[in-house]
Amino acid sequence: MKFPVSNNEAARLKTLHQYKILDSSPEEPFDDLALLAAQICNTPIAVINLIDAHRQWFKAKVGLDIQEMPRDAGFCPICVLEGKVLVIPNTLADEHFATADIVTSEPYVRFYAGIPLIVPGGEVIGTLCVVDKIPRQITPQQLAGLESISRLVVRQLEIRRNLAELSHINEEYKDAQLALRQSESTLHSFFESAPMMMGIVELVDNDILHISDNPNTAKFLGLTPEAMQNRLAREMGAEKRDLNQWINYYRQAELTQLPVRFEYSYETPQGQTWLSATVSAIAKNHGSSQQFAYIVEDITERKQAENELRWQEALLRSMNSVSPLALYVVDNRTDDILYFNDRFCEIWKIEHLKKHMEAQKLKNQDILPDCFQLIADIAGFTASCQALQDETNRSVIEDEISFNDGRIIRRFSTQIRNTSAKYFGRLYIFEDITARKQVEQKLREQAALLDITTDAIVVRDLENKILLWNKSAEKLYAWKAEEVIDKNTDEIWVDESVEEQQKIYQTVLAHGLWQGELNKKTKFGTEIIVESCWTLVHDEYSQANSILVIDTDITQKKQLEHQFLRAQRMESIGTLASGIAHDLNNVLSPILMSAHLLKNKYHDQETQQILSIIENNAKRGANLVKQVLSFARGIQGNTYGGINQRAVIQVKYLISEMQQIVEQTFPKSIIINAEIQPNLSPICGDITQLDQVLINLCLNARDAMPNGGTLTITAENIWIDKTYVQMHLDAKVGSYIVIKISDTGTGISSSILDRIFEPFFTTKEFGKGTGLGLSTVIGIIKGHGGFITVSSSVGKGTAFKLYLPAVYTEVVESLIEIEMPIGNGEWILLVDDEVSIQEITKTSLENYNYKVITAGDGEKALTLYKQNKDKINTVIIDMMMPNMDGATTIYKLQNINPQLKIIIISGLGMNENFLLENAYQNIVFLSKPFTVQELLKTLAQLKSQ
């Protein structure tokens, strides 16, 4: 049966082992106590039982032949666990004990009484128990007797331990006394027979008083120890210069309370002698004079032998070139073992050969059989050793050896050469890298999991060597893992600021974490921005050993943020442009209508031509205002009623008109050439937008030729086939015309050629370019179903090709005058705060049989309408007016007459949304500026509803 163990088991076992009684020989006091327990209780069996981790050991026993039994057997472990007396009168009567092995088999226990052995510290280390093979009862007196005996057992254990400690202390004292006497004898013998000069001195009146000196000192000076005792150095012929130097060294030793060592030369009749002296202050008693000990060694031979011991220095340098772990040096000529350390014997498990190796009784080949027993691949190991014997190979050779027990040992090997550069031995250094390999394997397993993340994850040690580089890091930085693992980060990111990296490093060490943005470069020099998080990683001993770096590519995010800020600025500009556009449209509206009225009044050719120019340019100005407003506020150019403003256009007229403009406005240093293919196909498009495309590209060409050059505009028909479509995704099979605008200017660098169509990207200096021109161009061309290609060479020029789909319908080259819709004397209320627009609109409508009354604001309009509501059936109203705006006025007019027909006029296309948001009937929108024809058509359309 099994029993639970004590929660304080470790402390209990520690206390038990301190008594050093387990497996000890029988002792009479314990045997007597066991016998006494059996006699008191009149049982055949009594045991003093000590319970170890896995067994029960009997220090004394009566009625049993066994010395120990398993820990889980019997009832003593229960008594130890509970720490109190355990009595079982009849084991078969208790279901918890009836099936125990000691009950059902030898010794057939029917009665058990156990007393815990509790030591002074409170731990229960065993039991005193009595056992019988028949059921029985135990009296209180018997239990009390057993408890007394258990205390005697514990007291005997304490006495036994105390006697052992006293004996040990006595032995240590005797050993110390003996060692002291031996030490004194040894020191005296050493002092008298030491090969170096030794003595004790004092400093007296800037001189050195010799208290005692050994025979070698006296011999060196040609005196006897008795002759030197209590004599001053000056009396023994010491030079003043040498004496002052010695005194300085003694004072230094007294001041620092540390030994002071120095070397000096001494002239003797035999020649110059080199001496090495060490002086130290002797601890003094209160009131005594300061004394000093000196040791002087003749190092003349050592000085002379230094040149002959260069091979030892070479050995030391070779050992220091790699980690000095397990060291082993073999003479390649004699196979003698020149040197080894204890770690070498530990790694190769040959500690039993150490004494023979130290006594130089074994050669290298003698220890190989023991080493071979550990190696997994003996053939491979033998082959690798043969390659090391090549005398021409002077490099440090590194390889790994796999052992049968799973260890992996790294081996370094290099040649040792003497002062004549002759190869005479080989140095081996062995390092157990099993734990490192296991960590590396664990890291590789973790790396496999980390590869699924989209963030770049890098682990670097505290010396900045890269330990881990996941797949996302490969994608982000373009370096493969095998290119960077075990390399220093300085070798990868050579342009990084050392100061910034050191600051981050110190922050991570101090606080365990750093987060921020970093500018990085990929393998190919591409600049990126990353959100970087550095975390300090600790080992199982809570020691910092590496840094985990997680980098997230935020380059596109930062670019979008930058563009967003630019867009916000453009939105502000758009708000300003909206107000300006309203005023400009109010200015252009009377010009357009006045030109139309004048054309009806004056019919001579010259006047008609001038008025046509005024009308056309006013229209173009209005369209340009719309275009700027549309782009600035991000509003698409919608047209009233969904009517498409595009028409069939002959491109040659656009190019001819553009040629005239640039010839009149561009510097004379720029030569303009235009080449248009005969029978050029027409296209369908927006004239104003295409004008904007041509003027943008021509202006860019002008800016690229500050010192003059040639601007060439060509146009020709082209058929695009399937092959061409495969090379240009935006192209479709069919007929196109291609407009080419080329210059001989500065050209565009290939590094930025792919970015020129990006919104806000510009190479011009601040204030001279918004970066919107080419993005507008490509937007318009794509909106016409076309595409653009560009080619450029720095210093030679740039060529843009515009591809537009050709059409085969009749070309509309000018506005065809049609019959104007005439009114039937209807009353119209015109509401606009611009007097000029009131007057010209009123005059124009009255010329076409309408009656018009005007108002300058919403309040006046409401008053006039209430006075004439039976006559007025249509209201023309501007949306932006003082006092009461157009929207409020419309709302109040609708309340008066829901069937009232209203034309909203505005220079802001956004006001067209008023119709969509309010879903009013009998209301239409007309954008400023408008022609008389457009106004009459709108009125006619509204009347027909």
Short mmCIF file of N, CA and C in Angstrom, two decimals, residues 314-367:
data_model
loop_
_atom_site.label_atom_id
_atom_site.label_comp_id
_atom_site.label_asym_id
_atom_site.label_seq_id
_atom_site.Cartn_x
_atom_site.Cartn_y
_atom_site.Cartn_z
N ALA A 314 54.21 31.67 -27.73
CA ALA A 314 53.39 31.29 -28.88
C ALA A 314 52.25 30.37 -28.44
N LEU A 315 52.55 29.46 -27.53
CA LEU A 315 51.51 28.58 -27.00
C LEU A 315 50.43 29.39 -26.30
N LEU A 316 50.86 30.37 -25.49
CA LEU A 316 49.89 31.18 -24.77
C LEU A 316 49.02 31.98 -25.74
N ARG A 317 49.64 32.56 -26.77
CA ARG A 317 48.85 33.31 -27.75
C ARG A 317 47.88 32.40 -28.48
N SER A 318 48.30 31.19 -28.81
CA SER A 318 47.40 30.25 -29.50
C SER A 318 46.22 29.88 -28.62
N MET A 319 46.49 29.70 -27.33
CA MET A 319 45.42 29.35 -26.41
C MET A 319 44.44 30.51 -26.24
N ASN A 320 44.96 31.72 -26.28
CA ASN A 320 44.10 32.89 -26.10
C ASN A 320 43.34 33.27 -27.36
N SER A 321 43.71 32.71 -28.51
CA SER A 321 43.03 33.05 -29.75
C SER A 321 41.62 32.46 -29.81
N VAL A 322 41.35 31.45 -29.00
CA VAL A 322 40.02 30.87 -28.90
C VAL A 322 39.66 30.74 -27.43
N SER A 323 38.44 30.36 -27.14
CA SER A 323 38.02 30.24 -25.74
C SER A 323 38.82 29.16 -25.05
N PRO A 324 39.53 29.47 -23.96
CA PRO A 324 40.37 28.47 -23.26
C PRO A 324 39.54 27.57 -22.37
N LEU A 325 38.95 26.54 -22.94
CA LEU A 325 38.13 25.62 -22.16
C LEU A 325 38.93 24.35 -21.87
N ALA A 326 38.68 23.27 -22.58
CA ALA A 326 39.47 22.05 -22.41
C ALA A 326 40.69 22.15 -23.31
N LEU A 327 41.91 22.11 -22.71
CA LEU A 327 43.15 22.31 -23.47
C LEU A 327 43.94 21.01 -23.53
N TYR A 328 44.58 20.79 -24.69
CA TYR A 328 45.34 19.56 -24.91
C TYR A 328 46.41 19.85 -25.95
N VAL A 329 47.69 19.56 -25.60
CA VAL A 329 48.81 19.84 -26.50
C VAL A 329 49.59 18.56 -26.71
N VAL A 330 49.86 18.22 -27.98
CA VAL A 330 50.56 16.98 -28.34
C VAL A 330 51.79 17.33 -29.17
N ASP A 331 52.94 16.71 -28.84
CA ASP A 331 54.16 16.84 -29.65
C ASP A 331 54.00 15.93 -30.87
N ASN A 332 53.95 16.52 -32.04
CA ASN A 332 53.70 15.72 -33.24
C ASN A 332 54.89 14.83 -33.61
N ARG A 333 56.08 15.12 -33.04
CA ARG A 333 57.27 14.32 -33.38
C ARG A 333 57.36 13.07 -32.50
N THR A 334 57.05 13.22 -31.20
CA THR A 334 57.22 12.10 -30.27
C THR A 334 55.90 11.52 -29.79
N ASP A 335 54.77 12.19 -30.09
CA ASP A 335 53.44 11.79 -29.62
C ASP A 335 53.30 11.97 -28.11
N ASP A 336 54.21 12.76 -27.51
CA ASP A 336 54.11 13.04 -26.08
C ASP A 336 52.98 14.04 -25.80
N ILE A 337 52.39 13.89 -24.61
CA ILE A 337 51.38 14.85 -24.16
C ILE A 337 52.11 15.98 -23.43
N LEU A 338 52.15 17.17 -24.05
CA LEU A 338 52.89 18.28 -23.48
C LEU A 338 52.08 19.02 -22.42
N TYR A 339 50.76 19.07 -22.60
CA TYR A 339 49.94 19.81 -21.63
C TYR A 339 48.49 19.36 -21.77
N PHE A 340 47.78 19.38 -20.65
CA PHE A 340 46.33 19.17 -20.63
C PHE A 340 45.81 19.78 -19.33
N ASN A 341 44.52 20.10 -19.31
CA ASN A 341 43.92 20.60 -18.07
C ASN A 341 42.82 19.66 -17.59
N ASP A 342 42.28 19.97 -16.43
CA ASP A 342 41.27 19.08 -15.83
C ASP A 342 40.02 18.98 -16.70
N ARG A 343 39.66 20.07 -17.36
CA ARG A 343 38.45 20.07 -18.17
C ARG A 343 38.57 19.08 -19.33
N PHE A 344 39.78 18.89 -19.84
CA PHE A 344 39.98 17.92 -20.90
C PHE A 344 39.64 16.52 -20.42
N CYS A 345 40.09 16.20 -19.21
CA CYS A 345 39.79 14.87 -18.66
C CYS A 345 38.29 14.71 -18.39
N GLU A 346 37.63 15.80 -17.96
CA GLU A 346 36.19 15.73 -17.69
C GLU A 346 35.40 15.48 -18.97
N ILE A 347 35.71 16.22 -20.03
CA ILE A 347 34.96 16.06 -21.28
C ILE A 347 35.13 14.66 -21.85
N TRP A 348 36.37 14.14 -21.82
CA TRP A 348 36.62 12.83 -22.41
C TRP A 348 36.48 11.69 -21.41
N LYS A 349 36.07 12.03 -20.15
CA LYS A 349 35.82 11.02 -19.11
C LYS A 349 37.02 10.10 -18.89
N ILE A 350 38.19 10.69 -18.78
CA ILE A 350 39.43 9.92 -18.56
C ILE A 350 40.12 10.41 -17.29
N GLU A 351 39.31 10.78 -16.26
CA GLU A 351 39.91 11.21 -15.00
C GLU A 351 40.79 10.11 -14.39
N HIS A 352 40.47 8.85 -14.69
CA HIS A 352 41.25 7.74 -14.13
C HIS A 352 42.66 7.66 -14.74
N LEU A 353 42.90 8.35 -15.86
CA LEU A 353 44.22 8.33 -16.49
C LEU A 353 45.04 9.58 -16.13
N LYS A 354 44.43 10.50 -15.36
CA LYS A 354 45.06 11.80 -15.12
C LYS A 354 46.45 11.67 -14.47
N LYS A 355 46.56 10.84 -13.42
CA LYS A 355 47.85 10.73 -12.73
C LYS A 355 48.94 10.18 -13.65
N HIS A 356 48.59 9.20 -14.46
CA HIS A 356 49.57 8.63 -15.39
C HIS A 356 49.97 9.65 -16.46
N MET A 357 49.01 10.48 -16.88
CA MET A 357 49.33 11.52 -17.86
C MET A 357 50.22 12.59 -17.25
N GLU A 358 49.94 12.96 -15.98
CA GLU A 358 50.79 13.95 -15.32
C GLU A 358 52.21 13.42 -15.11
N ALA A 359 52.33 12.11 -14.86
CA ALA A 359 53.65 11.51 -14.68
C ALA A 359 54.33 11.21 -16.01
N GLN A 360 53.66 11.61 -17.11
CA GLN A 360 54.21 11.41 -18.48
C GLN A 360 54.47 9.94 -18.76
N LYS A 361 53.60 9.08 -18.21
CA LYS A 361 53.71 7.65 -18.48
C LYS A 361 52.87 7.24 -19.69
N LEU A 362 52.03 8.17 -20.20
CA LEU A 362 51.16 7.84 -21.33
C LEU A 362 51.43 8.79 -22.49
N LYS A 363 51.32 8.26 -23.68
CA LYS A 363 51.40 9.09 -24.87
C LYS A 363 50.00 9.30 -25.43
N ASN A 364 49.92 10.11 -26.46
CA ASN A 364 48.61 10.43 -27.05
C ASN A 364 47.88 9.18 -27.51
N GLN A 365 48.61 8.26 -28.16
CA GLN A 365 47.97 7.05 -28.68
C GLN A 365 47.46 6.13 -27.57
N ASP A 366 47.98 6.30 -26.34
CA ASP A 366 47.57 5.44 -25.24
C ASP A 366 46.18 5.81 -24.71
N ILE A 367 45.78 7.07 -24.87
CA ILE A 367 44.47 7.47 -24.33
C ILE A 367 43.38 7.41 -25.39
#
